Amino acid sequence: EETLPARKLLTLVIIHHEEKVLLGMKKRGFGKGYYNGFGGKVEKGETIEEAAARELEEESGVTATDMEKRGILTFHFDNDPVLWEVHVFYVTKFLGDPYETEEMAPSWFSVADIPYDTMWADDPLWYPLLLTGQRFKGDFFFTNTTTLTSHSIGVVESV
Ligand code: 6OG
């Protein structure tokens, strides 16, 4: 009898406001030294949406007012049997001004200047879909945690 692989649920919020994208330089933990959206693990007793809102507030100080789920990314790491399922949310309206936290140093980037060289290797494959209003699902296979060896990605009707 086959069993489903174990999955870890995570969130990732990208804010797109006045032609700019808010990214945080991760200061510690997984992905340190990379720019990324804001997010983290879904905790027991909260929904994925609640986790996304909570992590955004904890890591950037802002409160999203129009969060929309736009993608699901599944990461396969050769050194971890657990799949990482990252739920991607798109935000254009929020309250507050982003500030630096223990976890992240935020900056705004024009879409043309998104620093893909200092981001996870999967990001250039799906940010263009996110930023043009599409919904998507993708699978990404990493070796040695950071080397992307293969992927598949598709635009979907709903996530
Ligand atoms: P914490 O360790 O901060 O949660 N994340 C990824 N984001 C991108 N763009 N690519 C990946 O490729 C990622 N793997 C994980 C999900 C980790 C944060 O990093 C995201 C979370 O927002 C491998 O709790």
PDB file of N, CA and C and ligand atoms in Angstrom, residues 10-12 26 29-30 36-41 55 59 73 75 77 84 86 103 120 122-123 126-127 142 145, ligand 1:
ATOM      1  N   LEU A  10       4.046  25.835   4.238  1.00  0.00           N
ATOM      2  CA  LEU A  10       4.640  27.149   4.483  1.00  0.00           C
ATOM      3  C   LEU A  10       3.892  28.201   3.674  1.00  0.00           C
ATOM      4  N   THR A  11       4.126  29.446   4.021  1.00  0.00           N
ATOM      5  CA  THR A  11       3.484  30.559   3.307  1.00  0.00           C
ATOM      6  C   THR A  11       4.544  31.502   2.761  1.00  0.00           C
ATOM      7  N   LEU A  12       4.142  32.264   1.749  1.00  0.00           N
ATOM      8  CA  LEU A  12       5.025  33.271   1.162  1.00  0.00           C
ATOM      9  C   LEU A  12       4.144  34.391   0.621  1.00  0.00           C
ATOM     10  N   LYS A  26      16.692  38.092   3.984  1.00  0.00           N
ATOM     11  CA  LYS A  26      16.559  37.180   5.133  1.00  0.00           C
ATOM     12  C   LYS A  26      17.845  37.233   5.946  1.00  0.00           C
ATOM     13  N   GLY A  29      18.452  31.933   9.602  1.00  0.00           N
ATOM     14  CA  GLY A  29      17.715  30.698   9.327  1.00  0.00           C
ATOM     15  C   GLY A  29      17.754  30.284   7.869  1.00  0.00           C
ATOM     16  N   PHE A  30      16.714  29.548   7.456  1.00  0.00           N
ATOM     17  CA  PHE A  30      16.652  28.989   6.107  1.00  0.00           C
ATOM     18  C   PHE A  30      16.547  30.119   5.072  1.00  0.00           C
ATOM     19  N   ASN A  36      13.557  37.511  -0.364  1.00  0.00           N
ATOM     20  CA  ASN A  36      12.382  36.659  -0.515  1.00  0.00           C
ATOM     21  C   ASN A  36      11.151  37.459  -0.097  1.00  0.00           C
ATOM     22  N   GLY A  37       9.990  36.901  -0.390  1.00  0.00           N
ATOM     23  CA  GLY A  37       8.775  37.417   0.209  1.00  0.00           C
ATOM     24  C   GLY A  37       8.778  37.060   1.688  1.00  0.00           C
ATOM     25  N   PHE A  38       7.651  37.364   2.372  1.00  0.00           N
ATOM     26  CA  PHE A  38       7.570  37.161   3.819  1.00  0.00           C
ATOM     27  C   PHE A  38       6.713  35.929   4.100  1.00  0.00           C
ATOM     28  N   GLY A  39       7.174  35.100   4.999  1.00  0.00           N
ATOM     29  CA  GLY A  39       6.381  33.904   5.288  1.00  0.00           C
ATOM     30  C   GLY A  39       7.101  32.962   6.215  1.00  0.00           C
ATOM     31  N   GLY A  40       6.475  31.816   6.422  1.00  0.00           N
ATOM     32  CA  GLY A  40       7.056  30.813   7.314  1.00  0.00           C
ATOM     33  C   GLY A  40       6.124  29.633   7.452  1.00  0.00           C
ATOM     34  N   LYS A  41       6.342  28.891   8.512  1.00  0.00           N
ATOM     35  CA  LYS A  41       5.587  27.648   8.695  1.00  0.00           C
ATOM     36  C   LYS A  41       4.171  27.901   9.212  1.00  0.00           C
ATOM     37  N   GLU A  55       2.722  35.793   9.602  1.00  0.00           N
ATOM     38  CA  GLU A  55       4.148  35.860   9.268  1.00  0.00           C
ATOM     39  C   GLU A  55       4.502  37.196   8.607  1.00  0.00           C
ATOM     40  N   GLU A  59       7.260  39.614  10.320  1.00  0.00           N
ATOM     41  CA  GLU A  59       8.539  39.813   9.621  1.00  0.00           C
ATOM     42  C   GLU A  59       8.694  41.189   8.982  1.00  0.00           C
ATOM     43  N   LEU A  73       3.663  26.066  -4.582  1.00  0.00           N
ATOM     44  CA  LEU A  73       4.975  25.577  -5.028  1.00  0.00           C
ATOM     45  C   LEU A  73       5.358  24.393  -4.148  1.00  0.00           C
ATOM     46  N   PHE A  75       8.398  21.924  -3.123  1.00  0.00           N
ATOM     47  CA  PHE A  75       9.855  21.768  -3.193  1.00  0.00           C
ATOM     48  C   PHE A  75      10.253  20.380  -2.736  1.00  0.00           C
ATOM     49  N   PHE A  77      13.614  18.259  -1.875  1.00  0.00           N
ATOM     50  CA  PHE A  77      15.047  18.364  -1.565  1.00  0.00           C
ATOM     51  C   PHE A  77      15.622  16.955  -1.467  1.00  0.00           C
ATOM     52  N   TRP A  84       8.097  20.275   0.833  1.00  0.00           N
ATOM     53  CA  TRP A  84       7.737  21.600   1.340  1.00  0.00           C
ATOM     54  C   TRP A  84       6.706  22.185   0.396  1.00  0.00           C
ATOM     55  N   VAL A  86       4.671  25.347  -0.409  1.00  0.00           N
ATOM     56  CA  VAL A  86       4.657  26.783  -0.112  1.00  0.00           C
ATOM     57  C   VAL A  86       3.467  27.432  -0.820  1.00  0.00           C
ATOM     58  N   GLU A 103      14.232  39.115  11.536  1.00  0.00           N
ATOM     59  CA  GLU A 103      14.249  38.114  10.477  1.00  0.00           C
ATOM     60  C   GLU A 103      14.571  38.707   9.108  1.00  0.00           C
ATOM     61  N   TRP A 120      16.174  32.695  -4.405  1.00  0.00           N
ATOM     62  CA  TRP A 120      16.071  31.268  -4.705  1.00  0.00           C
ATOM     63  C   TRP A 120      15.922  31.061  -6.205  1.00  0.00           C
ATOM     64  N   ASP A 122      14.194  29.141  -7.961  1.00  0.00           N
ATOM     65  CA  ASP A 122      12.859  28.966  -8.539  1.00  0.00           C
ATOM     66  C   ASP A 122      12.168  30.303  -8.825  1.00  0.00           C
ATOM     67  N   ASP A 123      12.604  31.368  -8.166  1.00  0.00           N
ATOM     68  CA  ASP A 123      11.843  32.618  -8.214  1.00  0.00           C
ATOM     69  C   ASP A 123      11.670  33.210  -9.623  1.00  0.00           C
ATOM     70  N   TRP A 126       8.577  31.786 -11.542  1.00  0.00           N
ATOM     71  CA  TRP A 126       7.152  32.023 -11.239  1.00  0.00           C
ATOM     72  C   TRP A 126       6.810  33.477 -10.919  1.00  0.00           C
ATOM     73  N   TYR A 127       7.765  34.328 -10.532  1.00  0.00           N
ATOM     74  CA  TYR A 127       7.406  35.742 -10.292  1.00  0.00           C
ATOM     75  C   TYR A 127       6.733  36.375 -11.518  1.00  0.00           C
ATOM     76  N   PHE A 142      15.490  20.233  -5.847  1.00  0.00           N
ATOM     77  CA  PHE A 142      16.772  20.807  -5.448  1.00  0.00           C
ATOM     78  C   PHE A 142      17.731  19.717  -4.954  1.00  0.00           C
ATOM     79  N   THR A 145      20.365  21.406  -1.240  1.00  0.00           N
ATOM     80  CA  THR A 145      19.460  22.467  -0.788  1.00  0.00           C
ATOM     81  C   THR A 145      19.273  23.627  -1.769  1.00  0.00           C
TER      82      THR A 145
HETATM   83  P1  6OG B   1      11.076  30.221   7.726  1.00  0.00           P
HETATM   84  O1  6OG B   1      12.259  29.326   7.792  1.00  0.00           O
HETATM   85  O2  6OG B   1      11.442  31.676   7.598  1.00  0.00           O
HETATM   86  O3  6OG B   1      10.310  29.861   6.366  1.00  0.00           O
HETATM   87  N1  6OG B   1      10.836  29.239   1.026  1.00  0.00           N
HETATM   88  C1  6OG B   1      11.163  29.478  -0.249  1.00  0.00           C
HETATM   89  N2  6OG B   1      10.946  30.553  -0.998  1.00  0.00           N
HETATM   90  C2  6OG B   1      11.381  30.508  -2.274  1.00  0.00           C
HETATM   91  N3  6OG B   1      11.163  31.588  -3.041  1.00  0.00           N
HETATM   92  N4  6OG B   1      12.023  29.450  -2.809  1.00  0.00           N
HETATM   93  C3  6OG B   1      12.271  28.356  -2.058  1.00  0.00           C
HETATM   94  O4  6OG B   1      12.930  27.356  -2.657  1.00  0.00           O
HETATM   95  C4  6OG B   1      11.825  28.328  -0.718  1.00  0.00           C
HETATM   96  N5  6OG B   1      11.853  27.432   0.300  1.00  0.00           N
HETATM   97  C5  6OG B   1      11.258  28.005   1.364  1.00  0.00           C
HETATM   98  C6  6OG B   1       8.945  29.738   2.577  1.00  0.00           C
HETATM   99  C7  6OG B   1      10.978  29.781   5.125  1.00  0.00           C
HETATM  100  C8  6OG B   1      10.416  30.784   4.150  1.00  0.00           C
HETATM  101  O5  6OG B   1      11.093  30.585   2.897  1.00  0.00           O
HETATM  102  C9  6OG B   1      10.167  30.216   1.887  1.00  0.00           C
HETATM  103  C10 6OG B   1       8.936  30.607   3.825  1.00  0.00           C
HETATM  104  O6  6OG B   1       8.365  31.872   3.513  1.00  0.00           O
HETATM  105  C11 6OG B   1      13.478  26.287  -2.006  1.00  0.00           C
HETATM  106  O7  6OG B   1      10.070  29.973   8.782  1.00  0.00           O
END
